[in-house]
Amino acid sequence: SMEGAYQGFFDNNIQADWVHLDDIDEWDLLYLPFPVMLSEATADKLRAWVAAGGTLISEGCPAYFGDRGHVGQHQPNFGLDALFGAEESYVEFVPDLLDEERFNLSGTSVWGGIYLQAYEPAGGTAVGWYADGRVAAVDNEVDQGKTRLIGTMVGYGHGLHTPQGSAPFFADLLAFGGKEQHVISSDPQVKARLHDGDGGVYLWIANPTRQERPVRLTVGSSWGSFSTAHALWGADATVDGQSVTLTCPARDVTVVALA
């Protein structure tokens, strides 16, 4: 589930970080994969973090098992029902039968798996449904923050059904969190990263395939507009405002200075 979630962001050219619970105050958008067993202290910290303005997206059955492995009598456990604005109406733990599980989220078909948890909204808003009509996802607002609870393991489902899997789902999570993507690649096989510092702004473009690939990279508006692109390594590139175009050489990296 964790690898699949990371892959889902990577497939959209989104650089995700692994975040330790002790460091969550340094971030304002978190994705919580396979949260089936959480301590009460962890649940408390997540609730406080959301209330202070964080955006939390969680996969299904959060804290189903709590301290010392005890199952919570009310689900989601440890007050997470209030955090997510949802109460469990149904649950299945049948990983061998759920490899083809899907649900619909705002018109997007998304793969799940391993566990299936359905909900009754309790203050939150239903935004996703399983094929049988049960609620699969609920959005909620809490104090200064907001949450999205998804009743199955999307990371697992994406990893099992690559290359396409549920990539659009992971791309849309940035918009849900109010984030603009730093670099959008027109070719999902070509990855790009921006580096910024005293020496200027540099765009690194990697093509791991065995064929050269034409690509258009769109830089987020927060970076401003650029008028020159000087290739330090690899292919020449052209830039027009926020759009950088080039043909990436096979199995090579291009480094471009933007100004």
mmCIF file of C-alpha atoms in Angstrom:
data_model
loop_
_atom_site.group_PDB
_atom_site.id
_atom_site.type_symbol
_atom_site.label_atom_id
_atom_site.label_comp_id
_atom_site.label_asym_id
_atom_site.label_seq_id
_atom_site.Cartn_x
_atom_site.Cartn_y
_atom_site.Cartn_z
ATOM 1 C CA SER A 1 0.000 0.000 0.000
ATOM 2 C CA MET A 2 2.784 2.442 0.843
ATOM 3 C CA GLU A 3 4.786 1.628 -2.271
ATOM 4 C CA GLY A 4 1.654 1.880 -4.423
ATOM 5 C CA ALA A 5 0.753 5.280 -2.965
ATOM 6 C CA TYR A 6 4.265 6.588 -3.597
ATOM 7 C CA GLN A 7 4.083 5.173 -7.140
ATOM 8 C CA GLY A 8 0.747 6.912 -7.678
ATOM 9 C CA PHE A 9 2.287 10.304 -6.992
ATOM 10 C CA PHE A 10 5.478 9.462 -8.923
ATOM 11 C CA ASP A 11 3.443 8.441 -11.980
ATOM 12 C CA ASN A 12 2.051 11.988 -12.011
ATOM 13 C CA ASN A 13 5.518 13.589 -11.668
ATOM 14 C CA ILE A 14 4.686 14.570 -8.070
ATOM 15 C CA GLN A 15 7.550 14.347 -5.565
ATOM 16 C CA ALA A 16 6.098 12.802 -2.401
ATOM 17 C CA ASP A 17 8.049 12.671 0.868
ATOM 18 C CA TRP A 18 8.004 10.000 3.569
ATOM 19 C CA VAL A 19 6.976 11.850 6.740
ATOM 20 C CA HIS A 20 7.539 10.668 10.315
ATOM 21 C CA LEU A 21 4.730 11.344 12.766
ATOM 22 C CA ASP A 22 7.053 13.534 14.857
ATOM 23 C CA ASP A 23 7.574 15.857 11.878
ATOM 24 C CA ILE A 24 4.046 16.321 10.518
ATOM 25 C CA ASP A 25 3.899 19.967 11.637
ATOM 26 C CA GLU A 26 6.356 20.726 8.812
ATOM 27 C CA TRP A 27 3.719 19.676 6.238
ATOM 28 C CA ASP A 28 0.133 20.743 5.603
ATOM 29 C CA LEU A 29 -0.964 17.888 3.297
ATOM 30 C CA LEU A 30 -0.630 14.220 4.280
ATOM 31 C CA TYR A 31 -1.660 10.905 2.706
ATOM 32 C CA LEU A 32 -2.103 8.058 5.201
ATOM 33 C CA PRO A 33 -1.761 4.596 3.607
ATOM 34 C CA PHE A 34 -2.940 1.354 5.267
ATOM 35 C CA PRO A 35 -3.796 2.952 8.649
ATOM 36 C CA VAL A 36 -5.449 -0.182 10.061
ATOM 37 C CA MET A 37 -3.540 -0.138 13.366
ATOM 38 C CA LEU A 38 -2.876 3.200 15.083
ATOM 39 C CA SER A 39 -2.247 4.102 18.698
ATOM 40 C CA GLU A 40 -4.580 6.503 20.463
ATOM 41 C CA ALA A 41 -1.674 8.957 20.772
ATOM 42 C CA THR A 42 -1.238 8.896 16.985
ATOM 43 C CA ALA A 43 -4.945 9.491 16.435
ATOM 44 C CA ASP A 44 -4.863 12.409 18.888
ATOM 45 C CA LYS A 45 -1.928 13.972 17.080
ATOM 46 C CA LEU A 46 -3.589 13.640 13.691
ATOM 47 C CA ARG A 47 -6.799 15.240 14.993
ATOM 48 C CA ALA A 48 -4.881 18.192 16.428
ATOM 49 C CA TRP A 49 -2.872 18.572 13.219
ATOM 50 C CA VAL A 50 -6.027 18.730 11.074
ATOM 51 C CA ALA A 51 -7.711 21.180 13.470
ATOM 52 C CA ALA A 52 -4.693 23.477 13.097
ATOM 53 C CA GLY A 53 -5.128 23.624 9.329
ATOM 54 C CA GLY A 54 -3.815 20.347 7.899
ATOM 55 C CA THR A 55 -5.390 18.367 5.060
ATOM 56 C CA LEU A 56 -5.468 14.603 5.691
ATOM 57 C CA ILE A 57 -6.337 11.936 3.126
ATOM 58 C CA SER A 58 -6.676 8.498 4.716
ATOM 59 C CA GLU A 59 -7.216 5.041 3.325
ATOM 60 C CA GLY A 60 -9.778 2.716 4.907
ATOM 61 C CA CYS A 61 -10.226 1.328 8.427
ATOM 62 C CA PRO A 62 -8.155 3.993 10.241
ATOM 63 C CA ALA A 63 -7.271 2.756 13.754
ATOM 64 C CA TYR A 64 -9.511 -0.291 13.390
ATOM 65 C CA PHE A 65 -7.005 -1.894 15.749
ATOM 66 C CA GLY A 66 -5.828 0.397 18.515
ATOM 67 C CA ASP A 67 -3.430 0.130 21.445
ATOM 68 C CA ARG A 68 -2.297 -3.449 22.124
ATOM 69 C CA GLY A 69 -4.185 -4.595 19.030
ATOM 70 C CA HIS A 70 -7.655 -4.102 20.503
ATOM 71 C CA VAL A 71 -10.491 -3.538 18.030
ATOM 72 C CA GLY A 72 -12.433 -0.330 18.619
ATOM 73 C CA GLN A 73 -16.110 -0.865 19.454
ATOM 74 C CA HIS A 74 -17.040 2.179 17.380
ATOM 75 C CA GLN A 75 -15.503 2.754 13.964
ATOM 76 C CA PRO A 76 -13.591 4.778 12.988
ATOM 77 C CA ASN A 77 -11.882 4.384 16.358
ATOM 78 C CA PHE A 78 -10.452 6.922 18.862
ATOM 79 C CA GLY A 79 -12.759 9.759 17.825
ATOM 80 C CA LEU A 80 -11.677 9.572 14.194
ATOM 81 C CA ASP A 81 -15.359 9.268 13.266
ATOM 82 C CA ALA A 82 -15.749 12.940 14.204
ATOM 83 C CA LEU A 83 -12.538 13.866 12.393
ATOM 84 C CA PHE A 84 -13.689 12.257 9.147
ATOM 85 C CA GLY A 85 -17.399 13.016 9.588
ATOM 86 C CA ALA A 86 -18.273 9.370 8.949
ATOM 87 C CA GLU A 87 -19.310 6.192 10.745
ATOM 88 C CA GLU A 88 -18.734 2.647 9.568
ATOM 89 C CA SER A 89 -21.784 0.914 8.118
ATOM 90 C CA TYR A 90 -20.046 -2.187 6.766
ATOM 91 C CA VAL A 91 -16.573 -3.747 6.642
ATOM 92 C CA GLU A 92 -14.840 -6.692 4.934
ATOM 93 C CA PHE A 93 -11.353 -8.100 5.563
ATOM 94 C CA VAL A 94 -10.992 -10.400 2.548
ATOM 95 C CA PRO A 95 -7.801 -9.423 0.703
ATOM 96 C CA ASP A 96 -7.911 -12.496 -1.544
ATOM 97 C CA LEU A 97 -11.317 -11.427 -2.914
ATOM 98 C CA LEU A 98 -10.799 -7.678 -3.340
ATOM 99 C CA ASP A 99 -8.080 -7.418 -6.004
ATOM 100 C CA GLU A 100 -10.677 -6.160 -8.506
ATOM 101 C CA GLU A 101 -12.433 -3.791 -6.078
ATOM 102 C CA ARG A 102 -13.233 -0.374 -7.526
ATOM 103 C CA PHE A 103 -15.202 2.677 -6.506
ATOM 104 C CA ASN A 104 -16.248 5.917 -8.151
ATOM 105 C CA LEU A 105 -14.945 9.226 -6.824
ATOM 106 C CA SER A 106 -16.431 12.325 -8.474
ATOM 107 C CA GLY A 107 -16.559 10.541 -11.835
ATOM 108 C CA THR A 108 -13.146 8.869 -11.554
ATOM 109 C CA SER A 109 -12.959 5.066 -11.288
ATOM 110 C CA VAL A 110 -10.419 4.120 -8.609
ATOM 111 C CA TRP A 111 -8.872 0.756 -7.719
ATOM 112 C CA GLY A 112 -8.868 -0.432 -4.118
ATOM 113 C CA GLY A 113 -8.174 -3.713 -2.357
ATOM 114 C CA ILE A 114 -7.328 -5.678 0.811
ATOM 115 C CA TYR A 115 -10.021 -4.124 3.071
ATOM 116 C CA LEU A 116 -13.386 -2.575 2.269
ATOM 117 C CA GLN A 117 -15.100 -0.178 4.646
ATOM 118 C CA ALA A 118 -18.393 1.562 3.832
ATOM 119 C CA TYR A 119 -19.758 4.614 5.649
ATOM 120 C CA GLU A 120 -22.735 6.628 6.755
ATOM 121 C CA PRO A 121 -21.844 10.343 6.617
ATOM 122 C CA ALA A 122 -22.006 11.880 10.103
ATOM 123 C CA GLY A 123 -21.301 15.531 9.443
ATOM 124 C CA GLY A 124 -19.190 14.870 6.357
ATOM 125 C CA THR A 125 -20.179 14.733 2.670
ATOM 126 C CA ALA A 126 -20.245 11.538 0.621
ATOM 127 C CA VAL A 127 -18.063 11.924 -2.494
ATOM 128 C CA GLY A 128 -17.400 8.299 -3.515
ATOM 129 C CA TRP A 129 -19.488 5.160 -3.948
ATOM 130 C CA TYR A 130 -18.930 1.438 -4.451
ATOM 131 C CA ALA A 131 -20.679 -0.322 -7.317
ATOM 132 C CA ASP A 132 -23.494 -1.462 -5.002
ATOM 133 C CA GLY A 133 -24.259 2.133 -3.963
ATOM 134 C CA ARG A 134 -22.640 2.087 -0.518
ATOM 135 C CA VAL A 135 -20.581 5.152 0.414
ATOM 136 C CA ALA A 136 -16.863 4.641 -0.249
ATOM 137 C CA ALA A 137 -15.442 8.113 0.464
ATOM 138 C CA VAL A 138 -16.373 11.049 2.689
ATOM 139 C CA ASP A 139 -15.007 14.608 2.804
ATOM 140 C CA ASN A 140 -15.165 16.670 5.977
ATOM 141 C CA GLU A 141 -14.093 20.063 7.324
ATOM 142 C CA VAL A 142 -12.747 20.323 10.874
ATOM 143 C CA ASP A 143 -11.875 23.699 12.382
ATOM 144 C CA GLN A 144 -9.169 25.065 10.057
ATOM 145 C CA GLY A 145 -8.452 21.788 8.267
ATOM 146 C CA LYS A 146 -10.181 19.151 6.161
ATOM 147 C CA THR A 147 -10.141 15.414 5.556
ATOM 148 C CA ARG A 148 -10.962 12.795 2.967
ATOM 149 C CA LEU A 149 -11.600 9.216 4.127
ATOM 150 C CA ILE A 150 -11.510 6.452 1.505
ATOM 151 C CA GLY A 151 -12.816 3.055 2.581
ATOM 152 C CA THR A 152 -10.256 0.852 0.831
ATOM 153 C CA MET A 153 -6.527 0.685 0.106
ATOM 154 C CA VAL A 154 -5.963 2.776 -3.011
ATOM 155 C CA GLY A 155 -2.178 2.488 -2.813
ATOM 156 C CA TYR A 156 -2.425 -1.296 -3.017
ATOM 157 C CA GLY A 157 -4.951 -1.076 -5.854
ATOM 158 C CA HIS A 158 -2.786 1.293 -7.867
ATOM 159 C CA GLY A 159 0.331 -0.814 -7.400
ATOM 160 C CA LEU A 160 -1.543 -3.951 -8.463
ATOM 161 C CA HIS A 161 -2.933 -2.369 -11.620
ATOM 162 C CA THR A 162 -0.032 -0.323 -12.969
ATOM 163 C CA PRO A 163 0.914 1.265 -15.294
ATOM 164 C CA GLN A 164 -2.319 3.312 -15.418
ATOM 165 C CA GLY A 165 -3.941 2.106 -12.197
ATOM 166 C CA SER A 166 -5.476 5.049 -10.331
ATOM 167 C CA ALA A 167 -3.031 7.755 -11.405
ATOM 168 C CA PRO A 168 -5.787 10.389 -11.965
ATOM 169 C CA PHE A 169 -6.908 9.917 -8.354
ATOM 170 C CA PHE A 170 -3.448 10.779 -7.012
ATOM 171 C CA ALA A 171 -3.117 13.752 -9.376
ATOM 172 C CA ASP A 172 -6.418 15.201 -8.100
ATOM 173 C CA LEU A 173 -5.296 15.037 -4.459
ATOM 174 C CA LEU A 174 -3.071 18.093 -4.950
ATOM 175 C CA ALA A 175 -6.091 20.147 -6.008
ATOM 176 C CA PHE A 176 -8.056 18.790 -3.033
ATOM 177 C CA GLY A 177 -5.250 20.048 -0.791
ATOM 178 C CA GLY A 178 -5.133 23.441 -2.512
ATOM 179 C CA LYS A 179 -1.729 22.757 -4.046
ATOM 180 C CA GLU A 180 -0.362 23.635 -7.467
ATOM 181 C CA GLN A 181 1.944 21.068 -9.031
ATOM 182 C CA HIS A 182 5.514 22.318 -9.527
ATOM 183 C CA VAL A 183 6.034 20.610 -12.913
ATOM 184 C CA ILE A 184 3.513 18.775 -15.098
ATOM 185 C CA SER A 185 4.958 16.435 -17.724
ATOM 186 C CA SER A 186 3.063 15.714 -20.942
ATOM 187 C CA ASP A 187 4.716 12.264 -21.021
ATOM 188 C CA PRO A 188 4.257 10.153 -17.858
ATOM 189 C CA GLN A 189 7.498 8.298 -18.654
ATOM 190 C CA VAL A 190 9.537 11.502 -18.460
ATOM 191 C CA LYS A 191 10.193 12.829 -14.945
ATOM 192 C CA ALA A 192 11.226 16.395 -14.131
ATOM 193 C CA ARG A 193 12.282 18.188 -10.957
ATOM 194 C CA LEU A 194 12.942 21.867 -10.221
ATOM 195 C CA HIS A 195 15.912 22.942 -8.097
ATOM 196 C CA ASP A 196 16.081 26.492 -6.772
ATOM 197 C CA GLY A 197 18.840 28.286 -4.890
ATOM 198 C CA ASP A 198 21.336 31.121 -4.938
ATOM 199 C CA GLY A 199 22.610 29.922 -8.308
ATOM 200 C CA GLY A 200 19.216 30.158 -9.989
ATOM 201 C CA VAL A 201 16.467 27.783 -11.125
ATOM 202 C CA TYR A 202 17.409 24.488 -12.751
ATOM 203 C CA LEU A 203 15.149 21.917 -14.385
ATOM 204 C CA TRP A 204 16.313 18.299 -14.376
ATOM 205 C CA ILE A 205 14.554 16.017 -16.899
ATOM 206 C CA ALA A 206 15.063 12.239 -16.847
ATOM 207 C CA ASN A 207 14.102 9.858 -19.657
ATOM 208 C CA PRO A 208 14.670 6.262 -18.469
ATOM 209 C CA THR A 209 13.277 4.675 -21.660
ATOM 210 C CA ARG A 210 15.251 3.361 -24.622
ATOM 211 C CA GLN A 211 13.717 5.847 -27.081
ATOM 212 C CA GLU A 212 14.061 9.607 -27.325
ATOM 213 C CA ARG A 213 10.807 11.246 -26.310
ATOM 214 C CA PRO A 214 9.378 14.694 -27.127
ATOM 215 C CA VAL A 215 7.901 16.314 -24.030
ATOM 216 C CA ARG A 216 6.292 19.535 -22.870
ATOM 217 C CA LEU A 217 6.846 20.516 -19.254
ATOM 218 C CA THR A 218 4.576 23.080 -17.612
ATOM 219 C CA VAL A 219 6.070 24.906 -14.627
ATOM 220 C CA GLY A 220 3.716 26.054 -11.865
ATOM 221 C CA SER A 221 2.691 29.709 -11.822
ATOM 222 C CA SER A 222 4.331 30.261 -8.412
ATOM 223 C CA TRP A 223 7.708 30.009 -10.155
ATOM 224 C CA GLY A 224 6.933 32.921 -12.471
ATOM 225 C CA SER A 225 7.691 33.072 -16.193
ATOM 226 C CA PHE A 226 10.938 32.272 -17.971
ATOM 227 C CA SER A 227 12.403 33.585 -21.216
ATOM 228 C CA THR A 228 15.643 31.593 -21.588
ATOM 229 C CA ALA A 229 16.560 27.918 -21.240
ATOM 230 C CA HIS A 230 20.259 27.091 -21.312
ATOM 231 C CA ALA A 231 21.081 23.369 -21.542
ATOM 232 C CA LEU A 232 24.005 22.436 -19.272
ATOM 233 C CA TRP A 233 23.718 18.735 -20.110
ATOM 234 C CA GLY A 234 21.678 16.801 -22.638
ATOM 235 C CA ALA A 235 19.237 18.222 -25.163
ATOM 236 C CA ASP A 236 18.504 21.818 -26.090
ATOM 237 C CA ALA A 237 15.189 23.162 -24.835
ATOM 238 C CA THR A 238 12.936 26.075 -25.660
ATOM 239 C CA VAL A 239 10.925 28.015 -23.113
ATOM 240 C CA ASP A 240 7.881 30.247 -23.450
ATOM 241 C CA GLY A 241 6.708 31.615 -20.127
ATOM 242 C CA GLN A 242 5.901 28.510 -18.097
ATOM 243 C CA SER A 243 6.185 25.958 -20.910
ATOM 244 C CA VAL A 244 9.455 24.116 -21.626
ATOM 245 C CA THR A 245 9.685 21.831 -24.667
ATOM 246 C CA LEU A 246 12.457 19.464 -25.753
ATOM 247 C CA THR A 247 13.172 16.013 -27.103
ATOM 248 C CA CYS A 248 14.723 13.958 -24.309
ATOM 249 C CA PRO A 249 17.554 11.643 -25.332
ATOM 250 C CA ALA A 250 17.071 7.980 -24.492
ATOM 251 C CA ARG A 251 18.297 6.778 -21.094
ATOM 252 C CA ASP A 252 19.751 10.147 -20.234
ATOM 253 C CA VAL A 253 19.175 13.255 -18.161
ATOM 254 C CA THR A 254 18.904 16.842 -19.397
ATOM 255 C CA VAL A 255 19.777 19.753 -17.091
ATOM 256 C CA VAL A 256 18.438 23.154 -18.081
ATOM 257 C CA ALA A 257 19.082 26.534 -16.418
ATOM 258 C CA LEU A 258 15.933 28.685 -16.552
ATOM 259 C CA ALA A 259 15.888 32.456 -16.401
#
